[in-house]
CSV table of C-alpha atoms in Angstrom, one decimal:
chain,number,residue,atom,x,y,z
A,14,UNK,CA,97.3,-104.7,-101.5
A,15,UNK,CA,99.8,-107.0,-102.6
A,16,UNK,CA,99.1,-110.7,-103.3
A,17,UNK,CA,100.6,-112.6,-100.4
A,18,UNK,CA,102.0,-116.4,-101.2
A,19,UNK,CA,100.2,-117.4,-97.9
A,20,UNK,CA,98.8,-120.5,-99.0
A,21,UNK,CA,98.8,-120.4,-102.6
A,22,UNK,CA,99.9,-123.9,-103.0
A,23,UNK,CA,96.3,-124.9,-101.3
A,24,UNK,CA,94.3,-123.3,-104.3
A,25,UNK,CA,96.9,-123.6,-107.2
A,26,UNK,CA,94.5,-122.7,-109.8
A,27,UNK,CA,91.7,-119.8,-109.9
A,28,UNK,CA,89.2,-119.2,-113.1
A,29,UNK,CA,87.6,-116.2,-113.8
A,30,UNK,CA,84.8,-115.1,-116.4
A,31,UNK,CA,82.9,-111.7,-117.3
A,32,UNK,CA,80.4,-112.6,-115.8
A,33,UNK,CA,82.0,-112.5,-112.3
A,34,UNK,CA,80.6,-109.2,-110.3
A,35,UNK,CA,83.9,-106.0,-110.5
A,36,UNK,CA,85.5,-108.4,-112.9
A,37,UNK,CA,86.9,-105.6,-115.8
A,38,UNK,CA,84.9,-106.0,-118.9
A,39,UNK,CA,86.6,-106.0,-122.1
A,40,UNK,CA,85.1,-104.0,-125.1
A,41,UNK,CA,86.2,-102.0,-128.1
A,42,UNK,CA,88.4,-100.2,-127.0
A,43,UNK,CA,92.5,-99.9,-127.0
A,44,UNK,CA,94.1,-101.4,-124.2
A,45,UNK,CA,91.2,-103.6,-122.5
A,46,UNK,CA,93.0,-106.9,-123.0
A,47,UNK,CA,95.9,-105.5,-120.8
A,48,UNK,CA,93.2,-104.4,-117.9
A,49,UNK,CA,91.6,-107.5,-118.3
A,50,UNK,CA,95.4,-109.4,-117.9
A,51,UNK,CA,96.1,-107.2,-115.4
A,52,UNK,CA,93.3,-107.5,-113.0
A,53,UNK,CA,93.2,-111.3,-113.6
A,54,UNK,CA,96.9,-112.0,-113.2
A,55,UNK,CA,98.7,-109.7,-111.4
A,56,UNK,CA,96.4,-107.8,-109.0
A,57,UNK,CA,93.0,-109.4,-108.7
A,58,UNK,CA,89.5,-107.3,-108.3
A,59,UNK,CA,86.3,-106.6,-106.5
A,60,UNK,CA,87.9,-105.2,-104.0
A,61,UNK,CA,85.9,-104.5,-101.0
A,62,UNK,CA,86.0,-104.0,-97.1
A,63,UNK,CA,84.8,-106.3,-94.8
A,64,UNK,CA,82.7,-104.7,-92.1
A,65,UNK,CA,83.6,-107.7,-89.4
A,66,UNK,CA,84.9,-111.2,-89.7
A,67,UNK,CA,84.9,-113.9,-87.0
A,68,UNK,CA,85.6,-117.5,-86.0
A,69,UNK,CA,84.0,-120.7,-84.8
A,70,UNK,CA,84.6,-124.2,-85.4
A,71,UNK,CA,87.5,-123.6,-88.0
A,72,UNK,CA,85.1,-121.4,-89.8
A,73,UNK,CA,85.2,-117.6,-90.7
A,74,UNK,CA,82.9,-115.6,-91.6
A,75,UNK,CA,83.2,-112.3,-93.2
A,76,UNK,CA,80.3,-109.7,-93.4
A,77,UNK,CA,79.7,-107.3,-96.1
A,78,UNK,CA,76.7,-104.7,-95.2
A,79,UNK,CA,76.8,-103.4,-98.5
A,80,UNK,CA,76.9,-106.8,-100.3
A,81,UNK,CA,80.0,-108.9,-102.4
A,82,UNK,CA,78.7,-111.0,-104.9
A,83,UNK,CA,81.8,-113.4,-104.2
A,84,UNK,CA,81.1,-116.9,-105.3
A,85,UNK,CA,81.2,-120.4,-103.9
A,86,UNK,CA,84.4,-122.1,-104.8
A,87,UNK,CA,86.2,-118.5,-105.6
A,88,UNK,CA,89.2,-118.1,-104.2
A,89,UNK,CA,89.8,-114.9,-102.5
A,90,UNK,CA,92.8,-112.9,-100.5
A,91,UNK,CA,91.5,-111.5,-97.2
A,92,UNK,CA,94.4,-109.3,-95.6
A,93,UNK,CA,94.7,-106.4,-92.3
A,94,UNK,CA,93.9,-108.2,-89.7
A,95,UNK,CA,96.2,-108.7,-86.7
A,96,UNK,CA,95.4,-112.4,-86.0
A,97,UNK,CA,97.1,-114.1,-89.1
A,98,UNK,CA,94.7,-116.9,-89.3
A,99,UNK,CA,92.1,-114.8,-91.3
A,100,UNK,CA,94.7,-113.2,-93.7
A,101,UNK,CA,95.9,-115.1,-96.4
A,102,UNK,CA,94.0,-116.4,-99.7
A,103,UNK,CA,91.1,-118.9,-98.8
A,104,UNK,CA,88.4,-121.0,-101.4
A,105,UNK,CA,84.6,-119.1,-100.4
A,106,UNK,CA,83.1,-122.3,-98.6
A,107,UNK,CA,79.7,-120.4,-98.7
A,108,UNK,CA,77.7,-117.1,-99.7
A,109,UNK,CA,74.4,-115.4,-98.4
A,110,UNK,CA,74.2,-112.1,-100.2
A,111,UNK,CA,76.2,-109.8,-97.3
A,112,UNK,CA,78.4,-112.7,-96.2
A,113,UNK,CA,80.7,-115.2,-97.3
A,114,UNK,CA,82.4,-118.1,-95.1
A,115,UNK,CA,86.0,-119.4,-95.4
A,116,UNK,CA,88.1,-122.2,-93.8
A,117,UNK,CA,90.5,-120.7,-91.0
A,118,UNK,CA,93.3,-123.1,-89.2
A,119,UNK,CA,94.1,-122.6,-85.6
A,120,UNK,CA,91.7,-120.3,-83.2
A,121,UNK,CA,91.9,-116.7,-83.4
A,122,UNK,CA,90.7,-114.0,-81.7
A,123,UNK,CA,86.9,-114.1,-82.7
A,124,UNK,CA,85.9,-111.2,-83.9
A,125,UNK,CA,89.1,-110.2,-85.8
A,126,UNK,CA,91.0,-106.6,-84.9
A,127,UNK,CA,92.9,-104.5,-87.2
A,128,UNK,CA,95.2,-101.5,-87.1
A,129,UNK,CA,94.2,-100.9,-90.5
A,130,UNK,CA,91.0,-102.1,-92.4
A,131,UNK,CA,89.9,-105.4,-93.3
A,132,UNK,CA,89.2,-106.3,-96.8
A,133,UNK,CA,88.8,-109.0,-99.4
A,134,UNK,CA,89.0,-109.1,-103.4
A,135,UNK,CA,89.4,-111.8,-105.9
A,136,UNK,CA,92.8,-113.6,-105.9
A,137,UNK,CA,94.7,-113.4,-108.9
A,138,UNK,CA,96.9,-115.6,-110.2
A,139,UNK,CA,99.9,-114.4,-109.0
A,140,UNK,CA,101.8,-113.2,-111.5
A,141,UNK,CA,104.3,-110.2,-112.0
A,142,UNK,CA,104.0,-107.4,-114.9
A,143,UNK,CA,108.1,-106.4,-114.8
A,144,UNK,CA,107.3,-103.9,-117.7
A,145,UNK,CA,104.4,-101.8,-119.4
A,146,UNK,CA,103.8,-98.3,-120.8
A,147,UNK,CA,100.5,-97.3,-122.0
A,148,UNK,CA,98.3,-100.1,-123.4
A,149,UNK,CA,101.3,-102.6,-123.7
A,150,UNK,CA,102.5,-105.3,-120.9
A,151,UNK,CA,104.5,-108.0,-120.2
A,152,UNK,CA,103.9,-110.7,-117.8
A,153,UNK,CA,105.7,-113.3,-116.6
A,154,UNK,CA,105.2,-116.1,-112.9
A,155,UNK,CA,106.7,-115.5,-109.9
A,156,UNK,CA,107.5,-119.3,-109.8
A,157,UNK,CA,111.1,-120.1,-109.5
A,158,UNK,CA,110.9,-123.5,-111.0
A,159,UNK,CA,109.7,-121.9,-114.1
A,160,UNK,CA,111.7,-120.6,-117.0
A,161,UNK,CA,110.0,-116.7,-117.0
A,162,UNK,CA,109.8,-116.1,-120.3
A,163,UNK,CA,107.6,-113.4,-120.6
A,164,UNK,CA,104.4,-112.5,-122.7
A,165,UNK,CA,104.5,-109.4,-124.6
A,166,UNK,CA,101.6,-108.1,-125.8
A,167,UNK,CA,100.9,-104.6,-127.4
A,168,UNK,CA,97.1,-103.8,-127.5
A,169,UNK,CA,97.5,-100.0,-128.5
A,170,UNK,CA,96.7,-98.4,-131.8
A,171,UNK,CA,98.5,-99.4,-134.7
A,172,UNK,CA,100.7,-98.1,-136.9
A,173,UNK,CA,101.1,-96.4,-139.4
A,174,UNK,CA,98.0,-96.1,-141.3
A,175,UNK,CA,95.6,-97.5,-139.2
A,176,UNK,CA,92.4,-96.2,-138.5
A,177,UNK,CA,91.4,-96.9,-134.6
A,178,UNK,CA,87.5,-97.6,-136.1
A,179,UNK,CA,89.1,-100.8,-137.1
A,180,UNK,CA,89.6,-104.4,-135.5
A,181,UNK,CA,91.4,-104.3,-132.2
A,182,UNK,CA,93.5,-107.0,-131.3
A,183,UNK,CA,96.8,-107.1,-129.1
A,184,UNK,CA,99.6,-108.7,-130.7
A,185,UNK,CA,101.4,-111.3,-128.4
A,186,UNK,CA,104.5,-113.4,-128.4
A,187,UNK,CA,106.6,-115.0,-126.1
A,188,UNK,CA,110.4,-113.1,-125.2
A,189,UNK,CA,113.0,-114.8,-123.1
A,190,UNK,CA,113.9,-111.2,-121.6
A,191,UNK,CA,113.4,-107.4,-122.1
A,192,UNK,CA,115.6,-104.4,-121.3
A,193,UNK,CA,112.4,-102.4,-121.6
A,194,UNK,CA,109.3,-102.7,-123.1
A,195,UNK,CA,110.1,-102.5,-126.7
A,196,UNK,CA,113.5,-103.9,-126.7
A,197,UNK,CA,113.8,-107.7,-126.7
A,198,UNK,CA,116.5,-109.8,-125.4
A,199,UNK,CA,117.4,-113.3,-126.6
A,200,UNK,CA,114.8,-115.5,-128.3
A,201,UNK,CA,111.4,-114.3,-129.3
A,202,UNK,CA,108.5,-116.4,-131.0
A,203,UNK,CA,106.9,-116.6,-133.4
A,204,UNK,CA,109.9,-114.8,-135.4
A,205,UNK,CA,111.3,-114.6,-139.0
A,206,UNK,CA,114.7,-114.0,-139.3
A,207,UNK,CA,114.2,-112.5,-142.6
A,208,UNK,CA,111.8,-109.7,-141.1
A,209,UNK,CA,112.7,-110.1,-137.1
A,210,UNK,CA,110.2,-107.1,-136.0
A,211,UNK,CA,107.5,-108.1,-138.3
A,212,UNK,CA,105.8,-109.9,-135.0
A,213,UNK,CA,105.6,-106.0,-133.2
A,214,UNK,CA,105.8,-103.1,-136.5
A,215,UNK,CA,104.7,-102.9,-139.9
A,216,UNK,CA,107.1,-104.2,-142.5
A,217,UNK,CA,105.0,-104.4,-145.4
A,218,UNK,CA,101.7,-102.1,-146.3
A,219,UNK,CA,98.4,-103.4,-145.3
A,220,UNK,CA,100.4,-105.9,-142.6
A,221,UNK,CA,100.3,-104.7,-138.6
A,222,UNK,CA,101.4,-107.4,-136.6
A,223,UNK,CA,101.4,-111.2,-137.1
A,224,UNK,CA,100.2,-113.2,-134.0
A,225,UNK,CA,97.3,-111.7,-132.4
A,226,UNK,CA,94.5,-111.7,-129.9
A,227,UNK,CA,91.1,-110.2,-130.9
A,228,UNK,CA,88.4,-108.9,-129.3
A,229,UNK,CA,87.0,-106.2,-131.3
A,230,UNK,CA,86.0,-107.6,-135.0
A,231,UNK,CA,83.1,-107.7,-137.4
A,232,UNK,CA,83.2,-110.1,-140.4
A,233,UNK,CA,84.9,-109.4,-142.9
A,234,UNK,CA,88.8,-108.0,-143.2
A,235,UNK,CA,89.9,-106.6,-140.1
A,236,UNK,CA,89.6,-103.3,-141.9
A,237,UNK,CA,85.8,-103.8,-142.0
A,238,UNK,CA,85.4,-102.5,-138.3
A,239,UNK,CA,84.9,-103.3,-134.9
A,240,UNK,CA,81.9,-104.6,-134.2
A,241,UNK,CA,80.8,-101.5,-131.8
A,242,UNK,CA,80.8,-101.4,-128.5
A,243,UNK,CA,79.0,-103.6,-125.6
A,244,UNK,CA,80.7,-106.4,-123.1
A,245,UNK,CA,82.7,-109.6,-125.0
A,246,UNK,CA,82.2,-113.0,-123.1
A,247,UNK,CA,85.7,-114.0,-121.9
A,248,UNK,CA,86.7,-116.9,-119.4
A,249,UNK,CA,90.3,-117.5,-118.1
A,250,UNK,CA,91.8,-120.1,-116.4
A,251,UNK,CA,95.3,-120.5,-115.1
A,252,UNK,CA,97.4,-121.5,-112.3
A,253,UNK,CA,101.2,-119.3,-111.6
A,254,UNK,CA,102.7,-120.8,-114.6
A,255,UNK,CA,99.9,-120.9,-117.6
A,256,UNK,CA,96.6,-119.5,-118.0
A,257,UNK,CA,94.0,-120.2,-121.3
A,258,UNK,CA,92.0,-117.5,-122.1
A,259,UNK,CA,88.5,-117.9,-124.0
A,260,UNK,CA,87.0,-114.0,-125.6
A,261,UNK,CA,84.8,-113.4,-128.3
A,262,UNK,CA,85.3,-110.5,-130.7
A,263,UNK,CA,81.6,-108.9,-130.3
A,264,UNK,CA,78.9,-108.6,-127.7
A,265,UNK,CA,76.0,-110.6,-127.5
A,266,UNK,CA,77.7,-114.0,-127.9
A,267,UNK,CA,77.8,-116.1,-125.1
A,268,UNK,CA,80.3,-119.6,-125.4
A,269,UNK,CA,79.4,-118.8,-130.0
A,270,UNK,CA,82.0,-116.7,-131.1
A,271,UNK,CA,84.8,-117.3,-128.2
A,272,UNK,CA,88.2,-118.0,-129.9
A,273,UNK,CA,91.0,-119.9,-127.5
A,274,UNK,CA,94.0,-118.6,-126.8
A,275,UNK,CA,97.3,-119.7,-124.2
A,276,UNK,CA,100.2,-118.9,-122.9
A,277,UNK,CA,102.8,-119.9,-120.0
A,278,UNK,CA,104.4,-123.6,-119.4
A,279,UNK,CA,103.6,-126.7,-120.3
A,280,UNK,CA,104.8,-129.9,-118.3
A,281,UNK,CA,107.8,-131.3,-120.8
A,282,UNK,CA,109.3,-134.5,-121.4
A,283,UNK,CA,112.7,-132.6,-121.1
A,284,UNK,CA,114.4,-132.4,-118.0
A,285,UNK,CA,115.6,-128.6,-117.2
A,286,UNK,CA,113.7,-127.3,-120.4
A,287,UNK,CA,114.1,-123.4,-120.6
A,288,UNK,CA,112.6,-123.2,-123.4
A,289,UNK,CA,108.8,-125.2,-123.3
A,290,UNK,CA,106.6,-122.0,-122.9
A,291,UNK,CA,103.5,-122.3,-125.5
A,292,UNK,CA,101.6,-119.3,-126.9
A,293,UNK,CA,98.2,-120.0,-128.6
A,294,UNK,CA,97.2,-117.2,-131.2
A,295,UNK,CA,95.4,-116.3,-134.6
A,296,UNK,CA,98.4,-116.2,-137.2
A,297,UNK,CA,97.0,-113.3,-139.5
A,298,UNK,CA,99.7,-111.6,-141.3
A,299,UNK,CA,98.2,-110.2,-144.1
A,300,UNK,CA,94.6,-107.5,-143.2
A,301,UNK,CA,93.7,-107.5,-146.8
A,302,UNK,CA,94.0,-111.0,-148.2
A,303,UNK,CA,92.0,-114.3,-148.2
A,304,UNK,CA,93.7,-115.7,-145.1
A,305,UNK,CA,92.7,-112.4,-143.0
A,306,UNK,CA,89.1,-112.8,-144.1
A,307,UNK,CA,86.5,-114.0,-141.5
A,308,UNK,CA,83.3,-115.1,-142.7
A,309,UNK,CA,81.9,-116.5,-138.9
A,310,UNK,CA,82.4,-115.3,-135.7
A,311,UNK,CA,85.4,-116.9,-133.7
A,312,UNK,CA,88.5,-118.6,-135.0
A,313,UNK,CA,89.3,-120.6,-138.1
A,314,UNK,CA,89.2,-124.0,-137.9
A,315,UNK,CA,93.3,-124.8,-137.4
A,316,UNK,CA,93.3,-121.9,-135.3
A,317,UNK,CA,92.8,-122.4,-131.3
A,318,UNK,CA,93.1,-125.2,-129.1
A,319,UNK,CA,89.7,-127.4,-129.8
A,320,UNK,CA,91.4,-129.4,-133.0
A,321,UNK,CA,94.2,-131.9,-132.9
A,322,UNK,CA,97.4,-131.5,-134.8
A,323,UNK,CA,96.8,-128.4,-136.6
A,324,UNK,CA,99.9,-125.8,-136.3
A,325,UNK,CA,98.3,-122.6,-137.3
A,326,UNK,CA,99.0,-120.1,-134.3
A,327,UNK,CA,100.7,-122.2,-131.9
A,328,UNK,CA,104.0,-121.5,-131.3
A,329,UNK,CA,106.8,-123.0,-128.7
A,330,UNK,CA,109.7,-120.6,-127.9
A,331,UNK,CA,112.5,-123.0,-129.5
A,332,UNK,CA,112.5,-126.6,-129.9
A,333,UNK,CA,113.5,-129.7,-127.8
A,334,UNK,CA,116.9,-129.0,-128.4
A,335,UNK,CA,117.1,-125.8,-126.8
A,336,UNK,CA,118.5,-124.5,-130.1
A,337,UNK,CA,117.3,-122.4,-133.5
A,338,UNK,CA,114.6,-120.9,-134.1
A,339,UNK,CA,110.7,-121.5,-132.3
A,340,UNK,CA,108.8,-124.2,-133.5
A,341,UNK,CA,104.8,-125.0,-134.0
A,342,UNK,CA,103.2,-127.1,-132.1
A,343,UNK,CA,99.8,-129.3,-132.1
A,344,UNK,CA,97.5,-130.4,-129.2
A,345,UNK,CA,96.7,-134.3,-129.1
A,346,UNK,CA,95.1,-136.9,-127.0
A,347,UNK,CA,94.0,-140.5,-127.5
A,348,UNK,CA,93.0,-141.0,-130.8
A,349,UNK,CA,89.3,-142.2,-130.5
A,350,UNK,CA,88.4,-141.6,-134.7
A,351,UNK,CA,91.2,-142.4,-136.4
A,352,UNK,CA,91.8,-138.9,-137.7
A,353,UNK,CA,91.8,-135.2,-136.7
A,354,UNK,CA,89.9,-134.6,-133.4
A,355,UNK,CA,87.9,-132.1,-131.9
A,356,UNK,CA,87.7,-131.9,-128.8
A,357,UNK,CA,84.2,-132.4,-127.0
A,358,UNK,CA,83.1,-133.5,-130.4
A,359,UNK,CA,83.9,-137.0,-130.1
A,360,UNK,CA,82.5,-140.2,-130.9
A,361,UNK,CA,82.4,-142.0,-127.6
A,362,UNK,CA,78.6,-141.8,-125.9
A,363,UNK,CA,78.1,-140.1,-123.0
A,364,UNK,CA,77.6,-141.5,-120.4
A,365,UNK,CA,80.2,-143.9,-121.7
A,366,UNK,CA,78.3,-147.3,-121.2
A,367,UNK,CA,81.2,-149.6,-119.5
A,368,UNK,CA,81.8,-147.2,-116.4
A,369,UNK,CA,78.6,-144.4,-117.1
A,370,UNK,CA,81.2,-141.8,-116.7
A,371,UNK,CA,82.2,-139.0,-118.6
A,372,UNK,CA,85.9,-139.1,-120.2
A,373,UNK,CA,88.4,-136.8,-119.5
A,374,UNK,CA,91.8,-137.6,-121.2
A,375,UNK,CA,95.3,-135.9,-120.8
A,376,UNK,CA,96.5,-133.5,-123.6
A,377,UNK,CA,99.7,-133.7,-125.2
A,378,UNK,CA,102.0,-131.2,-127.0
A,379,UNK,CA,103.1,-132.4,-130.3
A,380,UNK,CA,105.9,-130.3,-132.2
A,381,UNK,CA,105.5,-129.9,-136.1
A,382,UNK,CA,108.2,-131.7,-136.6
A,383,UNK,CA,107.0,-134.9,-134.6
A,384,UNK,CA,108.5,-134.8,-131.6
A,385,UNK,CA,106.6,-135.1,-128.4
A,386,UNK,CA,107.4,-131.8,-126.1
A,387,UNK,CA,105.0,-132.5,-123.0
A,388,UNK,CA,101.4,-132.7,-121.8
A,389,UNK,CA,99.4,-129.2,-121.8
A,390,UNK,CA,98.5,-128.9,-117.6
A,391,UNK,CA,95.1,-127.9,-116.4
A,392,UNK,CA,93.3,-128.9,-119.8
A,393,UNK,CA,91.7,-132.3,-120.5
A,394,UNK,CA,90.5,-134.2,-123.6
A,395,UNK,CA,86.9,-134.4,-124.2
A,396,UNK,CA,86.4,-137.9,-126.6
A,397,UNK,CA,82.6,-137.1,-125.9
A,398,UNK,CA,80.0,-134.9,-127.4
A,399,UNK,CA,79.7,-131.7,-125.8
A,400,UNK,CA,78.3,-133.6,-122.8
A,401,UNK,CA,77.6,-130.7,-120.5
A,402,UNK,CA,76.4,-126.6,-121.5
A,403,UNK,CA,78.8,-124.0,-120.9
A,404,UNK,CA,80.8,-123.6,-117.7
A,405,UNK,CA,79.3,-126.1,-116.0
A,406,UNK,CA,81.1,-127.5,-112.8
A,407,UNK,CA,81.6,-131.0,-112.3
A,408,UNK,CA,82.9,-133.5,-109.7
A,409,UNK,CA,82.8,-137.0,-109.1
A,410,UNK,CA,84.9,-137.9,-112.2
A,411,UNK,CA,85.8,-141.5,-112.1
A,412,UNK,CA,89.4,-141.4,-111.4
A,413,UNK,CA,89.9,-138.1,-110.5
A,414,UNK,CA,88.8,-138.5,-107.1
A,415,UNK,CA,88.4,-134.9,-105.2
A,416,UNK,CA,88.9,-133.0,-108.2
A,417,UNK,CA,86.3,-130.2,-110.1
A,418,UNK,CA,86.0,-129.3,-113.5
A,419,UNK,CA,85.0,-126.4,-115.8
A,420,UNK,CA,83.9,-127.2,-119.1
A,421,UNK,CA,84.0,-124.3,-121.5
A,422,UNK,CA,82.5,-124.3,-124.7
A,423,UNK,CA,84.3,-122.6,-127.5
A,424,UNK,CA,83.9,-121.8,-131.3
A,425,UNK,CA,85.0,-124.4,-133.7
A,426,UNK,CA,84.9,-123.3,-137.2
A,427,UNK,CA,81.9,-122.0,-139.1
A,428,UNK,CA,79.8,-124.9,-136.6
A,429,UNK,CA,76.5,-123.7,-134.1
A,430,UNK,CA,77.5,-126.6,-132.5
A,431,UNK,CA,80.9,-125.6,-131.2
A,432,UNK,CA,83.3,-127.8,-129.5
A,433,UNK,CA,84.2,-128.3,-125.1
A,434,UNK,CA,87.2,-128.4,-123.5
A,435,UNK,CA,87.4,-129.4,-119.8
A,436,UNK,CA,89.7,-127.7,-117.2
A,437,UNK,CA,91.0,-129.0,-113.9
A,438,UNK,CA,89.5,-125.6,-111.4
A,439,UNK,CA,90.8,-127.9,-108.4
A,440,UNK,CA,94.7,-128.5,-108.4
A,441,UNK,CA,97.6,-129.0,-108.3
A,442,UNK,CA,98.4,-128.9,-112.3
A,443,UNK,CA,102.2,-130.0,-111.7
């Protein structure tokens, strides 16, 4: 059941967690980022059929004998029947434990018909997956405004020399095109011209891969193991151009242990820029040396996107000038400290006493080199101190009228504490 575009600009931006009943589970194993991605971009899940659905007072309601577990505020694709009013994707206005309601225009036929079957599932983002083989992907939106540059990413065994008992991780970067799915076209990032494949093979012994995303590790090098088997805690949230992704490495860690990755467009300065597609990652080259070593759960400190203006891992596919090689790039926001700043680790109270409101301030994109690139959609600035737990939902923002947000706590370092980062889960992020 394909995703249809039927009112996707109403609920621009979907989020998803592990937590989520049918959402795929990511473990130890080869290949379980690309399920994940899959499921979550391209094709959605919990995919069930809906026993009847009918209409009254611009409300539908769609029963589920065997029970759905869909949520309130989730949006979710309801296709086959022949009145076109109940087909499309819709935000659940309400749940009982066999039911869920939705928001229909017009009045159809009450109860709704079908040729075929009727049936609902979690929407996914939209996105297309142009090629693949096994355990490898690239994805890329469907959105014509955007640039489609693609994510590769390659979460199979590596090689050679590598023993599968090891850390897992997918290696990612961002490709302007592909005449299959190992052979890149035009720019890549990050790259070396001096070692061009180093990103995707083994150049050097003890070396497989340069920018990665894990989610199987134990302390230690990444030839120390694992970490077994069991669930990881992963959150993403995206809308057709950009998604974040939030995963820890082990099971048994809830927002502890999450490292923060991204990739897709930002919203640049630059008129007609081709070439503003970010990728967050962990930039670990070497497997036996110092800077491969990980002594806490989660990401180094200039890794991720919770610190300002550090470069490690971030990478933008060329520059402002549409020329040369990538560059790295930094998040920032208002400077509330007068030096680095972690976000949802700030010093301004909460509530802050002027307007008892909790801050939420736009991020920016700063290339290494200085330049301002754009602002980083979706994700917001938390000057506060981790004003909220985990995942909480908020609304009534003062000035952000009719707008929801998801506050996700990630890992900041060797800190208990962690840092928050707040996400627009209402719309539109352009």
């Amino acid at each position: 059941m394909p995703e249809t575009n039927q009112n996707f600009q109403l609920f621009p931006v979907r989020y998803f967690t592990s937590a989520m009943a049918g959402a795929p589970q990511i473990s130890n194993n080869w290949g379980d980022l690309v399920t994940m991605l899959d499921a979550c971009l391209v094709n959605g899940f919990a995919l069930k059929a809906i026993d009847s659905l009918t209409w009254a007072n611009g409300v539908a309601t769609a029963t589920i004998t065997a029970g759905h577990a869909y949520q309130r505020d989730q949006v979710v694709e309801i296709a086959g029947a022949a009145q076109p009013e109940y087909n499309g994707l819709f935000r659940v206005l309400a749940t009982t434990n066999t039911s869920f309601t939705y928001a229909v225009s017009g009045s159809p036929v009450s109860p709704a018909t079908s040729s075929t079957s009727l049936s609902a599932k979690v929407a996914s983002l939209g996105w297309e997956k142009p090629f693949s083989s096994t355990h490898k992907a690239a994805y890329r939106s469907k959105n014509v405004v955007s640039p489609q540059n693609l994510l590769l990413i390659d979460n199979s065994l590596k090689s050679p020399n590598y023993t599968t008992g090891w850390a897992k991780w997918a290696n990612v970067g961002i490709v302007e095109d592909l005449s299959d799915i190992d052979t890149i076209v035009g720019a890549q990032a990050p790259f070396d011209p001096n070692n061009p494949t180093q990103n995707w093979k083994q150049v050097q012994p003890n070396q497989w891969g340069w920018y990665k995303w894990y989610h199987a590790r134990q302390g230690g090098y990444e030839t120390y193991g694992d970490n077994g088997g069991g669930n990881r805690n992963w959150v993403l949230i995206g809308d057709d151009r950009l998604f974040y992704l939030f995963v820890t490495s082990a099971a048994g860690y809830g927002w502890y242990g999450r490292s923060s990755y991204c990739f897709g467009d930002i919203t640049s300065f630059k008129p007609g820029d081709n070439y503003a597609t970010v990728l967050c990652a962990d930039d670990s080259y070497w497997t036996n040396s110092n800077g491969g070593y990980a002594s806490y759960p989660g990401q180094y400190n200039s890794y991720g996107l919770s610190a300002s203006l550090d470069w490690a891992g971030k990478v933008l596919l060329r520059n402002h000038t549409q020329l040369g090689h990538p560059v790295r790039w930094g998040v920032t926001s208002l400077n509330t400290n007068n030096g680095q700043q972690i976000c949802g680790r700030g010093p301004v109270p909460f509530p802050n006493g002027a307007d008892y409101s909790l801050w939420l301030l736009p991020t920016y994109v700063r290339q290494e080199d200085g330049h301002m690139r754009g602002m980083m959609p979706g994700m917001h600035w938390l000057p506060q101190d981790r004003p909220y737990s985990d995942l909480t939902v908020v609304d009534n923002v003062i000035g952000q009228t009719g707008k929801k947000f998801l506050l996700v706590r990630t890992q900041y370092g060797s800190e208990t504490e962690g840092a928050q980062i707040a996400f627009d889960i209402t719309g539109p992020w352009r």
